[in-house]
Amino acid sequence: MSAAAVAGENPLRRALRSGRVVVGGSILLILLFCAVAAPLIAPYDPNEQDLLNALKGPFWSDNAEPGFWLGTDNLGRDTLSRLIYGTRVALFVAVCAAVGTMLFGTMLALLAGYFGGVVDWIISRAVDLWMSFPPVVLSLILIVGFGVGIGNVILAIILVDWTRFCRVVRSEVLVIRRQNYVDAARLSGFSHLRTMVREVLPAAAPLIITLMSLEMGIAVIVEAILSFVGMSVEASIPAWGVMIADARNYMYQSAWGLVLPILAIVTTVLAFNLLGDGLRRTFDARLQQH
Amino acid sequence: MSLLALNDVNVTTEAGGRPVDVLRDVSLAIGRGELVGVVGESGAGKSMVGRLIAGMLPRGFAASRGSVTFRDRDLLAMAPRERTGLLGDAIAFVPQHPMTSLNPVLSLGAQFDEHLRRLGQEGKAARRERAVAALDSVHLPRPADLLTRFPHQLSGGQCQRALIAMAFAGKPDLIIADEPTTALDVITQARVMELIDELQRDSETGLLFITHDLRLAAQHCQRIAVMYAGEIVETGPAAALLGDPLHPYTRSLVAANPGIGGPVRRLTALPDHMPGLSGFADLPGCRFAPRCPVRDEACAAARTALTEVAPGRFVRGAGACREAASAAAGQGDLPDAEIAAAAPILSVSGLGKTFRSGRDWLGRRRAPVVAVDGVSLDIAPGEFVGLVGESGSGKSTVARLLLGLETPDDGRIVVDGQDITGPFQRTAKQRIALIQMIFQDPQSALNPRQRIGRLVTQSMEVRRPPARWPERLERARDLLGQTGLPQDTIGRYPVQVSGGQRQRVNIARALCTAPKVLVADEIVSGLDVSVQAQILNLLLDMRAQRRISMLFISHDLSVVRYLCSRVAIMNRGRIVEQGPTEEVFRTPQHDYTKALLAAVP
Amino acid sequence: MSGEILGIVLRRIAVAIPLMLLVSILVFIVLRLIPADPVAMSMPPNATNEDIEALRREMGLHLPVMHQYAIWLGHILEGDLGRSIAFGQPVFKLIGQSLPATIELAAFGALFATAIGLPGGILLFRLRGRPSEQAVDVGSTLMMSIPEFLWALFLILVFGVAFNLLPFAGRLPPDMTIPKVTGFLLLDCLLTGDFTAFLEAIRHMLLPALALALGTVPLIMRLLRSSLLDVIGEDYVTMARLRGVPERRVVNRHALRNALLPTLSLMGVQFGFLFGGTLLVEVIYSYPGLGNLMVEAVRNTDLPIIQGAALVFALAVLTINLAVDVVYIVVNPKLRRAR
């Protein structure tokens, strides 16, 4: 492959040639559709109880009940509808938390990596401090402090995971900073801000995009963990973690009630990871050509 | 019978869906105890010869024709296991990058032990004794102590000596040394070459010396083979080949090399650059034809063969090439630099910089490093001054201080009567208009995400009032013209042009603000000889047309001699000697200068 | 040499102390934000205002924040982490009872992770360039997408519910008790010579430890593989081949030793996270450890326990990091000073 073709090519088109990106992206598009169109496609209200039809299995199992495609939980709520509505919380938290961590983490990483010295020292020590908490423990403490609710969950994830961004992007910025073109920009009269935005940031952008995709997957997991221990959204909002926690007590009667939300989480995280992995490979291939 | 003989070998790979001969018709012989040089620019295929003999061609490359006989057996027909058995034992290697060629987590002793055990030496104590003796034979002091050390605790020269000791330890029949001194400083380089000479003279070992440096090869080898684009274009006795090159490419190689003695003449530079791998497929005939000064229409299609023109001298191509070439070779005189006796345009006095504190990964305080110590230097308008030193001498720090990328601890920097000593923020405005830098490595100095037109006019982006795009475009065209770049490069990305063109882009950008002084840091050290000559001539033309001044930082004395009327020699942060170039080179005063000059091949 | 390592360790500990102080400040501040009033919660509903005020004073809640922090910190340094609001017992004692179980579990998890991750990484590396590489690669991406708490549930479903092979509740069968000596169950079993209990304890630990390990394994595998890929292109590897060192030895002695270094650093960070992963795994396996205690406390808003447990978790992470750093320094000669 000639360098000429690579440099001029639209990165998006290149990314779309990666199987991982296509598969991950397609799954995410379907999930996004479910989240947006939940009231239209869900057969039931997710909180509607039907105690006569509790703990039914999905349509392929023995104790299936027509109408409840994927069965019901212990209160007779329709599993399919709850799964569909669950994408709302998952994706909303994923997107908001990832954007938040990206903004916060990247900003600090840019400052630390670009200026070095004292700025870098302070930010690096803050990262060390944060990293001395296991993420689950820290997010739990933060939620205890803030109280439950979707906004607080997002805030907690941002406050826990910015370090992940900051560490990785900082070392990338350090590498970019050593490139002579950054010095050259300064010698052309660029201000620090302009140098950062025009020269450093675009070089780090592929990494940032990749990390963001992975971070969305992580946010889905953290939200699920918090709802699993009952510390995420209000009880009336259907979330996958809550479904798992409910179904755990009845796993002998209805294992599918536990398996399905687990699959939902794994599929979503897998989609984000495939997308991130595919993007990373696309960008790596680009860089190898240079 | 030769020890090693390559007979009409082709090595083939695939590029762009077509088979490409990376090596074509390569024939080469080395006798016992003989030292043979293979010389070529990067990409000529000279390292491929070494890999072919080692049986370690890269994935997708294979020998498609010919034979490689070693001690009367064809290596290509040998079982892989048996072939591997020869390595280290009968065929040993000296690598290009000594510092990274020793395993960083194993002590030198452990690596010697492994090697000697593989050579069949029984007994740990006996192996240790042999290792000590081997290190002693390469004149490394306190060898027993060295065995306990790790590679990062040694200098590059020490590493290479140890690796040479390892290579000779098994008394091999053949040693292949691929650019063994390129990564080393000039003085170390000379000493390591002396060592190789010495060890090889005392043994029956044949040595294949692969290098890009024709002079270095001529100094040490008995015979030389010159390679171009995967072919050997000329071979012969070293002295004869250097003194009377016959092939047009060899001629241009000699003519493009500035040299350290004799009259300074304008270098003849070949146009363009050697084609890359995928370009070979488009050259069915003479691969040198597109750049050849004496080509005709037939050349592009005609396959040429090596013919013996004198005993032991083989040249590729028809007789016409040789005759025409000798007629075409004429070197012009150098335009003398007109140096005004006026006040200096750049005046540096007492410049000093110490890098303090800083801690390593474990929180251990690093010793402060005095990088630049009391450097004073004047440059007149239209003058090129050379700043020569080995790596770590502080010459690059001087450049960064002049440009304001570092702030000096002491001293003053005055350009065109304006003091610009202070930190960059305060002096940026004056600096940008007065002094600019050409960086060493254009790969790193040009943002790969921006087009060339935008890159060269970068400084107009922040001008007040901001420059409009048509204005920038016009300026970009002008700059490309000045630096000899084709106009269509304006919309390309840096990766889409050749290495030499990238360096021109780099120069064009530095010219954008029309500065009075340029600082050039090792700007030709990464380039092949023929491209280097193009850039050097470009710089001379710029001086003639624009009366620009330049601080030319380099480790290469011959290039400095060609370009600069005055020179300053730097060692350990200090300027140890400075004066008119010819005077310094003819009658060096300082011991360090003498050592440097003595080390030039 | 050893003196140098000792110096480095001491310096690391010296760095860890202010970090630990900052950690305590962070914990204190975050939990001061808490919307619920811990005083009101720990009083019976019919308490009078005077009673509440008295307790406030007793708990020092009327003092300025910095002052409160100083008192709190002073108590911690004396080993007094306060009393649990829900259980009424000293937090120090509660944590002391549950910590050994967590340490045991995390240690086994780390052991499993290493035992699976490193050979897995080498296997991935050996598969490079083969058609099966893609499949294994996608498989590892899938594994990366399953966090330890989902592994925990999944393993229960497969090995506990579906096949009923292994127990998944507690540390021992309900009818079995072991006298407490050290608190470390496996050790106690051996000390009392009860091998039936020892085997039972191992059986109970298998699933949760495996769940913890599986969350970390793909990261270790991938990093080791990519480090090996980096290292295999290094000059010293080529040079070893050119000296005729057999390929097997080139990989095992020359490449692997170097590739393990970055993997080791990552494992330090990951084992810290793994320790945090015990939180949910313990809840899911009803494992009486620190994580279970903390989640229970979170549900009850039992502030003293949350604070205490958070500090212990942070201390554990710092200790793990320190230990891994020391190992790293010992095995990496590049960090020794040039002589």
PDB file of N, CA and C in Angstrom, chain C residues 183-243:
ATOM      1  N   GLY C 183      -7.161 -16.536  61.356  1.00  0.00           N
ATOM      2  CA  GLY C 183      -8.180 -15.887  60.542  1.00  0.00           C
ATOM      3  C   GLY C 183      -8.057 -16.286  59.092  1.00  0.00           C
ATOM      4  N   PHE C 184      -6.856 -16.690  58.683  1.00  0.00           N
ATOM      5  CA  PHE C 184      -6.687 -17.199  57.324  1.00  0.00           C
ATOM      6  C   PHE C 184      -7.137 -18.649  57.326  1.00  0.00           C
ATOM      7  N   LEU C 185      -8.245 -18.918  56.673  1.00  0.00           N
ATOM      8  CA  LEU C 185      -8.909 -20.210  56.812  1.00  0.00           C
ATOM      9  C   LEU C 185      -8.011 -21.371  56.402  1.00  0.00           C
ATOM     10  N   LEU C 186      -7.370 -21.232  55.252  1.00  0.00           N
ATOM     11  CA  LEU C 186      -6.543 -22.340  54.759  1.00  0.00           C
ATOM     12  C   LEU C 186      -5.434 -22.657  55.756  1.00  0.00           C
ATOM     13  N   LEU C 187      -4.838 -21.591  56.264  1.00  0.00           N
ATOM     14  CA  LEU C 187      -3.759 -21.747  57.237  1.00  0.00           C
ATOM     15  C   LEU C 187      -4.282 -22.425  58.505  1.00  0.00           C
ATOM     16  N   ASP C 188      -5.460 -21.957  58.950  1.00  0.00           N
ATOM     17  CA  ASP C 188      -6.045 -22.519  60.172  1.00  0.00           C
ATOM     18  C   ASP C 188      -6.357 -24.001  59.997  1.00  0.00           C
ATOM     19  N   CYS C 189      -6.868 -24.359  58.819  1.00  0.00           N
ATOM     20  CA  CYS C 189      -7.163 -25.765  58.556  1.00  0.00           C
ATOM     21  C   CYS C 189      -5.898 -26.599  58.699  1.00  0.00           C
ATOM     22  N   LEU C 190      -4.815 -26.095  58.124  1.00  0.00           N
ATOM     23  CA  LEU C 190      -3.566 -26.841  58.187  1.00  0.00           C
ATOM     24  C   LEU C 190      -3.048 -26.902  59.617  1.00  0.00           C
ATOM     25  N   LEU C 191      -3.191 -25.762  60.319  1.00  0.00           N
ATOM     26  CA  LEU C 191      -2.685 -25.716  61.698  1.00  0.00           C
ATOM     27  C   LEU C 191      -3.435 -26.696  62.587  1.00  0.00           C
ATOM     28  N   THR C 192      -4.755 -26.821  62.346  1.00  0.00           N
ATOM     29  CA  THR C 192      -5.522 -27.747  63.179  1.00  0.00           C
ATOM     30  C   THR C 192      -5.513 -29.157  62.586  1.00  0.00           C
ATOM     31  N   GLY C 193      -4.839 -29.305  61.460  1.00  0.00           N
ATOM     32  CA  GLY C 193      -4.702 -30.630  60.865  1.00  0.00           C
ATOM     33  C   GLY C 193      -5.980 -31.179  60.262  1.00  0.00           C
ATOM     34  N   ASP C 194      -6.907 -30.308  59.925  1.00  0.00           N
ATOM     35  CA  ASP C 194      -8.181 -30.774  59.378  1.00  0.00           C
ATOM     36  C   ASP C 194      -8.148 -30.693  57.852  1.00  0.00           C
ATOM     37  N   PHE C 195      -7.766 -31.787  57.214  1.00  0.00           N
ATOM     38  CA  PHE C 195      -7.573 -31.720  55.774  1.00  0.00           C
ATOM     39  C   PHE C 195      -8.875 -31.761  54.997  1.00  0.00           C
ATOM     40  N   THR C 196      -9.906 -32.397  55.591  1.00  0.00           N
ATOM     41  CA  THR C 196     -11.215 -32.373  54.941  1.00  0.00           C
ATOM     42  C   THR C 196     -11.676 -30.929  54.800  1.00  0.00           C
ATOM     43  N   ALA C 197     -11.532 -30.194  55.881  1.00  0.00           N
ATOM     44  CA  ALA C 197     -11.936 -28.787  55.849  1.00  0.00           C
ATOM     45  C   ALA C 197     -11.073 -28.006  54.872  1.00  0.00           C
ATOM     46  N   PHE C 198      -9.786 -28.346  54.824  1.00  0.00           N
ATOM     47  CA  PHE C 198      -8.871 -27.660  53.913  1.00  0.00           C
ATOM     48  C   PHE C 198      -9.350 -27.823  52.474  1.00  0.00           C
ATOM     49  N   LEU C 199      -9.680 -29.060  52.111  1.00  0.00           N
ATOM     50  CA  LEU C 199     -10.144 -29.303  50.745  1.00  0.00           C
ATOM     51  C   LEU C 199     -11.464 -28.590  50.486  1.00  0.00           C
ATOM     52  N   GLU C 200     -12.349 -28.626  51.490  1.00  0.00           N
ATOM     53  CA  GLU C 200     -13.625 -27.928  51.345  1.00  0.00           C
ATOM     54  C   GLU C 200     -13.400 -26.431  51.120  1.00  0.00           C
ATOM     55  N   ALA C 201     -12.482 -25.893  51.924  1.00  0.00           N
ATOM     56  CA  ALA C 201     -12.205 -24.451  51.811  1.00  0.00           C
ATOM     57  C   ALA C 201     -11.694 -24.119  50.415  1.00  0.00           C
ATOM     58  N   ILE C 202     -10.833 -25.000  49.892  1.00  0.00           N
ATOM     59  CA  ILE C 202     -10.325 -24.775  48.537  1.00  0.00           C
ATOM     60  C   ILE C 202     -11.475 -24.841  47.539  1.00  0.00           C
ATOM     61  N   ARG C 203     -12.344 -25.855  47.691  1.00  0.00           N
ATOM     62  CA  ARG C 203     -13.478 -25.981  46.785  1.00  0.00           C
ATOM     63  C   ARG C 203     -14.359 -24.737  46.808  1.00  0.00           C
ATOM     64  N   HIS C 204     -14.528 -24.178  48.000  1.00  0.00           N
ATOM     65  CA  HIS C 204     -15.355 -22.976  48.106  1.00  0.00           C
ATOM     66  C   HIS C 204     -14.686 -21.762  47.490  1.00  0.00           C
ATOM     67  N   MET C 205     -13.362 -21.821  47.465  1.00  0.00           N
ATOM     68  CA  MET C 205     -12.648 -20.643  46.964  1.00  0.00           C
ATOM     69  C   MET C 205     -12.507 -20.673  45.448  1.00  0.00           C
ATOM     70  N   LEU C 206     -12.613 -21.871  44.854  1.00  0.00           N
ATOM     71  CA  LEU C 206     -12.312 -21.989  43.423  1.00  0.00           C
ATOM     72  C   LEU C 206     -13.109 -21.020  42.561  1.00  0.00           C
ATOM     73  N   LEU C 207     -14.432 -21.041  42.707  1.00  0.00           N
ATOM     74  CA  LEU C 207     -15.248 -20.213  41.815  1.00  0.00           C
ATOM     75  C   LEU C 207     -15.002 -18.717  42.009  1.00  0.00           C
ATOM     76  N   PRO C 208     -15.089 -18.198  43.250  1.00  0.00           N
ATOM     77  CA  PRO C 208     -14.852 -16.752  43.369  1.00  0.00           C
ATOM     78  C   PRO C 208     -13.450 -16.339  42.934  1.00  0.00           C
ATOM     79  N   ALA C 209     -12.442 -17.149  43.251  1.00  0.00           N
ATOM     80  CA  ALA C 209     -11.077 -16.780  42.845  1.00  0.00           C
ATOM     81  C   ALA C 209     -10.966 -16.808  41.330  1.00  0.00           C
ATOM     82  N   LEU C 210     -11.606 -17.797  40.707  1.00  0.00           N
ATOM     83  CA  LEU C 210     -11.566 -17.888  39.253  1.00  0.00           C
ATOM     84  C   LEU C 210     -12.272 -16.672  38.627  1.00  0.00           C
ATOM     85  N   ALA C 211     -13.394 -16.291  39.221  1.00  0.00           N
ATOM     86  CA  ALA C 211     -14.114 -15.122  38.697  1.00  0.00           C
ATOM     87  C   ALA C 211     -13.223 -13.886  38.739  1.00  0.00           C
ATOM     88  N   LEU C 212     -12.534 -13.709  39.865  1.00  0.00           N
ATOM     89  CA  LEU C 212     -11.620 -12.568  39.989  1.00  0.00           C
ATOM     90  C   LEU C 212     -10.526 -12.642  38.930  1.00  0.00           C
ATOM     91  N   ALA C 213      -9.969 -13.842  38.766  1.00  0.00           N
ATOM     92  CA  ALA C 213      -8.858 -14.012  37.832  1.00  0.00           C
ATOM     93  C   ALA C 213      -9.295 -13.726  36.403  1.00  0.00           C
ATOM     94  N   LEU C 214     -10.477 -14.230  36.028  1.00  0.00           N
ATOM     95  CA  LEU C 214     -10.898 -14.109  34.630  1.00  0.00           C
ATOM     96  C   LEU C 214     -11.085 -12.654  34.217  1.00  0.00           C
ATOM     97  N   GLY C 215     -11.375 -11.794  35.177  1.00  0.00           N
ATOM     98  CA  GLY C 215     -11.485 -10.376  34.839  1.00  0.00           C
ATOM     99  C   GLY C 215     -10.144  -9.766  34.459  1.00  0.00           C
ATOM    100  N   THR C 216      -9.053 -10.367  34.956  1.00  0.00           N
ATOM    101  CA  THR C 216      -7.718  -9.800  34.744  1.00  0.00           C
ATOM    102  C   THR C 216      -6.947 -10.504  33.637  1.00  0.00           C
ATOM    103  N   VAL C 217      -7.265 -11.788  33.435  1.00  0.00           N
ATOM    104  CA  VAL C 217      -6.492 -12.607  32.501  1.00  0.00           C
ATOM    105  C   VAL C 217      -6.330 -12.002  31.098  1.00  0.00           C
ATOM    106  N   PRO C 218      -7.423 -11.553  30.448  1.00  0.00           N
ATOM    107  CA  PRO C 218      -7.236 -11.083  29.072  1.00  0.00           C
ATOM    108  C   PRO C 218      -6.276  -9.897  28.983  1.00  0.00           C
ATOM    109  N   LEU C 219      -6.287  -9.033  30.005  1.00  0.00           N
ATOM    110  CA  LEU C 219      -5.363  -7.892  29.980  1.00  0.00           C
ATOM    111  C   LEU C 219      -3.917  -8.367  30.022  1.00  0.00           C
ATOM    112  N   ILE C 220      -3.653  -9.324  30.918  1.00  0.00           N
ATOM    113  CA  ILE C 220      -2.285  -9.833  31.038  1.00  0.00           C
ATOM    114  C   ILE C 220      -1.867 -10.517  29.738  1.00  0.00           C
ATOM    115  N   MET C 221      -2.782 -11.326  29.205  1.00  0.00           N
ATOM    116  CA  MET C 221      -2.476 -12.034  27.965  1.00  0.00           C
ATOM    117  C   MET C 221      -2.128 -11.076  26.839  1.00  0.00           C
ATOM    118  N   ARG C 222      -2.975 -10.080  26.691  1.00  0.00           N
ATOM    119  CA  ARG C 222      -2.768  -9.164  25.571  1.00  0.00           C
ATOM    120  C   ARG C 222      -1.488  -8.361  25.727  1.00  0.00           C
ATOM    121  N   LEU C 223      -1.231  -7.907  26.952  1.00  0.00           N
ATOM    122  CA  LEU C 223      -0.032  -7.093  27.132  1.00  0.00           C
ATOM    123  C   LEU C 223       1.215  -7.936  26.909  1.00  0.00           C
ATOM    124  N   LEU C 224       1.214  -9.160  27.442  1.00  0.00           N
ATOM    125  CA  LEU C 224       2.399  -9.998  27.265  1.00  0.00           C
ATOM    126  C   LEU C 224       2.615 -10.270  25.780  1.00  0.00           C
ATOM    127  N   ARG C 225       1.525 -10.523  25.068  1.00  0.00           N
ATOM    128  CA  ARG C 225       1.655 -10.792  23.650  1.00  0.00           C
ATOM    129  C   ARG C 225       2.238  -9.581  22.920  1.00  0.00           C
ATOM    130  N   SER C 226       1.674  -8.389  23.202  1.00  0.00           N
ATOM    131  CA  SER C 226       2.169  -7.241  22.445  1.00  0.00           C
ATOM    132  C   SER C 226       3.589  -6.890  22.872  1.00  0.00           C
ATOM    133  N   SER C 227       3.938  -7.118  24.151  1.00  0.00           N
ATOM    134  CA  SER C 227       5.323  -6.869  24.557  1.00  0.00           C
ATOM    135  C   SER C 227       6.258  -7.833  23.842  1.00  0.00           C
ATOM    136  N   LEU C 228       5.835  -9.087  23.744  1.00  0.00           N
ATOM    137  CA  LEU C 228       6.672 -10.062  23.038  1.00  0.00           C
ATOM    138  C   LEU C 228       6.841  -9.658  21.574  1.00  0.00           C
ATOM    139  N   LEU C 229       5.749  -9.179  20.972  1.00  0.00           N
ATOM    140  CA  LEU C 229       5.844  -8.758  19.576  1.00  0.00           C
ATOM    141  C   LEU C 229       6.812  -7.592  19.421  1.00  0.00           C
ATOM    142  N   ASP C 230       6.788  -6.664  20.403  1.00  0.00           N
ATOM    143  CA  ASP C 230       7.734  -5.542  20.364  1.00  0.00           C
ATOM    144  C   ASP C 230       9.159  -6.050  20.488  1.00  0.00           C
ATOM    145  N   VAL C 231       9.348  -6.914  21.487  1.00  0.00           N
ATOM    146  CA  VAL C 231      10.698  -7.325  21.844  1.00  0.00           C
ATOM    147  C   VAL C 231      11.324  -8.188  20.751  1.00  0.00           C
ATOM    148  N   ILE C 232      10.486  -8.987  20.081  1.00  0.00           N
ATOM    149  CA  ILE C 232      11.016  -9.937  19.110  1.00  0.00           C
ATOM    150  C   ILE C 232      11.669  -9.209  17.931  1.00  0.00           C
ATOM    151  N   GLY C 233      11.299  -7.927  17.749  1.00  0.00           N
ATOM    152  CA  GLY C 233      11.930  -7.154  16.682  1.00  0.00           C
ATOM    153  C   GLY C 233      13.171  -6.401  17.131  1.00  0.00           C
ATOM    154  N   GLU C 234      13.526  -6.534  18.408  1.00  0.00           N
ATOM    155  CA  GLU C 234      14.676  -5.769  18.919  1.00  0.00           C
ATOM    156  C   GLU C 234      15.994  -6.329  18.384  1.00  0.00           C
ATOM    157  N   ASP C 235      16.989  -5.445  18.364  1.00  0.00           N
ATOM    158  CA  ASP C 235      18.298  -5.836  17.837  1.00  0.00           C
ATOM    159  C   ASP C 235      18.904  -7.011  18.593  1.00  0.00           C
ATOM    160  N   TYR C 236      18.726  -7.027  19.929  1.00  0.00           N
ATOM    161  CA  TYR C 236      19.412  -8.089  20.666  1.00  0.00           C
ATOM    162  C   TYR C 236      18.802  -9.455  20.398  1.00  0.00           C
ATOM    163  N   VAL C 237      17.526  -9.466  19.996  1.00  0.00           N
ATOM    164  CA  VAL C 237      16.915 -10.745  19.632  1.00  0.00           C
ATOM    165  C   VAL C 237      17.476 -11.215  18.291  1.00  0.00           C
ATOM    166  N   THR C 238      17.548 -10.280  17.330  1.00  0.00           N
ATOM    167  CA  THR C 238      18.157 -10.610  16.046  1.00  0.00           C
ATOM    168  C   THR C 238      19.590 -11.096  16.248  1.00  0.00           C
ATOM    169  N   MET C 239      20.308 -10.381  17.107  1.00  0.00           N
ATOM    170  CA  MET C 239      21.712 -10.715  17.348  1.00  0.00           C
ATOM    171  C   MET C 239      21.826 -12.108  17.966  1.00  0.00           C
ATOM    172  N   ALA C 240      20.920 -12.440  18.880  1.00  0.00           N
ATOM    173  CA  ALA C 240      20.968 -13.780  19.480  1.00  0.00           C
ATOM    174  C   ALA C 240      20.747 -14.841  18.403  1.00  0.00           C
ATOM    175  N   ARG C 241      19.812 -14.575  17.504  1.00  0.00           N
ATOM    176  CA  ARG C 241      19.592 -15.517  16.408  1.00  0.00           C
ATOM    177  C   ARG C 241      20.838 -15.633  15.554  1.00  0.00           C
ATOM    178  N   LEU C 242      21.481 -14.481  15.292  1.00  0.00           N
ATOM    179  CA  LEU C 242      22.663 -14.481  14.443  1.00  0.00           C
ATOM    180  C   LEU C 242      23.838 -15.177  15.125  1.00  0.00           C
ATOM    181  N   ARG C 243      23.748 -15.346  16.453  1.00  0.00           N
ATOM    182  CA  ARG C 243      24.791 -16.110  17.145  1.00  0.00           C
ATOM    183  C   ARG C 243      24.448 -17.586  17.127  1.00  0.00           C
TER     184      ARG C 243
END
